[in-house]
Amino acid sequence: AIKLPYLKQEMAQTAEPASCELLMHKGDGNPIWVSLQAIAVAGDEGTTVVRMVFGDSTARKRLEERLIRSEFDTKAILDGAADAIFINDRQGRFQYVNQQAVQLLGFSRDELLGMCFTDITPAEDFQLTRRMLAQLMTTGTLRYEPSLVRRDGSTVAAELSGARLSDGNGFAACRDITARKQAEALLLANNKFRDAILDSVSSQIAVLDNTGCIVAVNQRWREFVLDNSATPVSYTHLRAHETVLD
């Protein structure tokens, strides 16, 4: 017998139809999910009759279980990703962030959920971020290098790759490129220092790579070529065997 005292109590209190789902077993012992809808109606001599309708909801329940497992597996994969992952709704608010996003920005997961990219964008980059998000929604893809604001107010240089998902939400993967930016700045400073040293020398100097291509010249070399060349010269494409004089 099926004992559903809570269902009867609910109908008695509300006089509204009630429903529930039950896990039952068929005669062969196999489980089956049953959806039950019940309604109380007036019977003879003031009695109350409960009418019930049963339906097989096994296929739907199994689909729901697969979707739940799939969502769990997807979140496990995203949480194990090396990049910070953000999924935002059409209004730009984060619906999901992974553990790397928490570590990158210093906010808790609960703090980040409900925030959006403009909340973690420096004030001077606010309009750029809005344009980039609009581009993502329009073109479906995005790649740029924003600065992101951490919880302590510091900023981190990031590389962001984004995509518009089939449901209209946005997906973004970010990685910290601070070390790369620092290396690029150091290389630029070293190149400027090298050029300053070369320009201080009174002789004409050209620096060649291992293929014989000129990769750097000093000011005296540039002046020498301009004074003696019959045609305009692109210095970075000169080779040692090329004749640049008349």
C-alpha atoms as one frame of an Amber mdcrd trajectory, in Angstrom:
protein
   0.000   0.000   0.000   1.094   3.565  -0.649   0.948   5.704   2.438   0.795
   9.406   1.617  -0.468  11.058   4.787   1.391  14.311   3.991  -0.354  14.481
   0.600  -3.776  14.014   2.165  -2.947  16.579   4.816  -1.872  19.095   2.193
  -5.104  18.667   0.258  -7.174  18.910   3.438  -5.500  22.183   4.391  -5.453
  23.877   0.999  -8.258  22.172  -0.919  -5.868  22.398  -3.863  -4.587  19.584
  -6.079  -1.325  18.083  -4.860   1.438  16.241  -6.627   4.631  14.376  -5.883
   7.065  11.864  -7.375   7.660   8.414  -5.950  10.383   5.848  -6.518   8.609
   2.509  -6.745   9.435  -0.997  -7.946   7.743  -2.975 -10.664   6.796  -6.640
 -10.331  10.182  -7.686 -11.734  11.973  -5.633  -9.096  13.180  -2.889 -11.435
  12.818   0.654 -10.090  10.400   3.086 -11.679   9.730   6.755 -11.009   6.041
   7.569 -10.769   4.500  11.035 -10.903   1.313  11.305  -8.865  -1.327  13.992
  -9.037  -4.166  13.956  -6.539  -7.297  16.007  -6.105  -9.957  15.846  -3.400
 -13.556  15.961  -4.564 -16.838  15.781  -2.702 -18.347  12.330  -2.523 -21.734
  11.031  -1.433 -23.140  11.957   1.953 -20.496  14.566   2.658 -17.549  12.273
   2.189 -14.317  13.300   0.474 -12.932  11.234  -2.343  -9.288  11.497  -3.406
  -8.705  10.889  -7.076  -5.160  10.053  -8.134  -3.496   9.981 -11.535  -0.230
   8.082 -11.929   2.297   8.547 -14.715   5.668   7.010 -15.555   8.329   9.736
 -15.180  11.331   7.395 -15.243  12.726   8.704 -18.547  12.509  12.330 -17.408
  14.092  11.562 -14.024  16.962   9.722 -15.685  17.511  12.644 -18.035  17.543
  15.030 -15.083  20.057  12.801 -13.300  22.305  12.743 -16.374  22.107  16.517
 -16.649  23.033  16.897 -12.984  25.976  14.521 -13.385  27.041  16.333 -16.563
  26.885  19.700 -14.817  28.876  18.310 -11.896  31.523  16.896 -14.254  31.729
  20.181 -16.180  32.232  22.188 -13.002  34.893  19.731 -11.849  36.732  20.201
 -15.166  36.461  23.995 -14.993  37.620  24.071 -11.377  40.667  22.069 -12.391
  41.533  24.417 -15.274  44.764  26.417 -15.129  42.966  29.583 -16.298  40.484
  31.681 -14.363  37.041  30.899 -15.794  34.062  33.260 -15.739  30.559  32.606
 -17.092  28.263  35.614 -17.177  24.614  36.125 -18.097  23.352  38.499 -20.778
  23.473  41.370 -18.293  27.155  40.659 -17.746  26.864  39.301 -14.187  28.915
  36.275 -13.218  26.886  33.089 -12.876  29.907  30.853 -12.399  33.568  31.367
 -11.459  36.145  28.655 -10.855  38.749  28.345  -8.119  41.460  29.946 -10.269
  39.296  33.074 -10.597  39.029  33.193  -6.811  42.811  32.868  -6.455  43.545
  35.380  -9.218  41.368  38.167  -7.800  41.272  37.410  -4.075  37.484  37.606
  -3.847  35.508  34.686  -2.472  33.317  32.754  -4.867  30.193  34.171  -3.210
  31.530  37.717  -3.600  32.246  37.241  -7.302  28.861  35.725  -8.110  26.579
  38.602  -9.002  29.506  40.896  -9.867  30.438  41.649 -13.475  33.606  42.533
 -15.391  33.029  46.247 -14.936  33.214  45.662 -11.156  36.767  44.310 -11.517
  37.894  46.843 -14.122  40.012  49.939 -13.326  38.056  53.173 -13.766  40.258
  54.299 -16.651  39.468  51.093 -18.594  35.712  51.060 -17.917  34.633  52.189
 -21.393  37.070  49.797 -23.080  35.629  46.892 -21.096  32.082  47.835 -22.070
  33.106  47.944 -25.745  34.825  44.573 -25.498  31.786  42.950 -23.850  29.543
  44.418 -26.543  31.900  43.004 -29.178  31.643  39.573 -27.539  27.856  39.634
 -27.701  27.959  40.831 -31.335  30.719  38.714 -32.880  30.669  35.722 -30.552
  34.404  35.829 -29.822  36.794  38.098 -27.969  40.501  38.303 -27.217  42.249
  41.205 -25.500  44.532  42.058 -22.577  42.683  43.866 -19.776  43.839  44.941
 -16.348  41.759  43.411 -13.561  41.276  44.808 -10.065  41.941  42.487  -7.147
  40.094  42.595  -3.858  43.015  44.458  -2.222  42.845  47.190  -4.900  45.941
  46.102  -6.799  45.733  45.284 -10.503  46.828  42.271 -12.483  47.604  42.151
 -16.200  45.526  39.434 -17.844  44.991  37.826 -21.212  41.295  37.168 -21.844
  39.734  34.857 -24.407  35.943  34.929 -24.612  33.100  33.243 -26.448  29.331
  33.628 -26.562  27.617  30.400 -25.517  24.578  28.917 -27.250  22.259  30.106
 -24.450  23.437  33.708 -24.846  25.701  33.685 -21.806  29.328  34.719 -22.059
  32.380  32.554 -21.342  35.786  34.014 -20.533  39.117  32.388 -19.698  41.739
  34.662 -18.120  45.368  34.085 -17.269  47.856  36.204 -15.362  50.420  37.649
 -17.803  52.148  39.922 -15.303  55.463  38.071 -15.679  55.248  38.295 -19.479
  54.467  42.014 -19.347  57.400  42.581 -17.016  59.687  40.653 -19.376  58.440
  42.716 -22.335  59.047  45.956 -20.423  62.542  44.783 -19.473  63.306  43.860
 -23.086  62.099  47.265 -24.273  64.255  48.998 -21.674  67.275  46.890 -22.676
  66.718  47.722 -26.353  66.530  51.433 -25.553  69.724  51.131 -23.509  71.438
  49.269 -26.365  70.311  51.881 -28.900  71.573  54.679 -26.661  74.997  53.028
 -26.452  75.140  52.431 -30.204  74.112  56.007 -30.969  76.879  57.323 -28.711
  79.537  55.715 -30.918  80.932  57.902 -33.702  81.503  54.993 -36.110  78.841
  53.461 -38.315  77.584  50.268 -36.599  75.170  47.598 -37.836  74.119  44.565
 -35.787  73.438  41.364 -37.777  71.515  38.258 -36.785  72.729  34.722 -37.582
  71.197  34.903 -41.072  73.046  38.064 -41.979  70.021  40.306 -41.637  70.588
  43.728 -40.105  68.491  43.952 -36.936  69.856  47.199 -35.464  71.929  50.165
 -36.582  73.147  53.270 -34.840  72.431  56.872 -35.729  75.743  57.310 -37.566
  74.848  54.329 -39.795  71.408  55.783 -40.563  72.927  59.149 -41.457  75.581
  57.441 -43.607  72.976  55.444 -45.563  70.680  58.439 -46.053  73.574  60.507
 -47.332  74.857  57.854 -49.753  71.874  55.804 -50.894  70.181  56.545 -54.222
  66.847  55.100 -53.056  65.027  54.954 -49.704  66.279  52.071 -47.558  64.451
  49.889 -45.028  67.221  49.265 -42.536  65.719  46.263 -40.837  65.667  44.357
 -44.143  69.197  45.132 -45.249  71.536  42.181 -45.578  75.282  42.175 -45.311
  75.797  41.310 -48.984  73.479  44.062 -50.276  75.046  47.140 -51.841  73.509
  50.331 -50.513  75.888  52.843 -52.047  75.831  54.297 -55.586
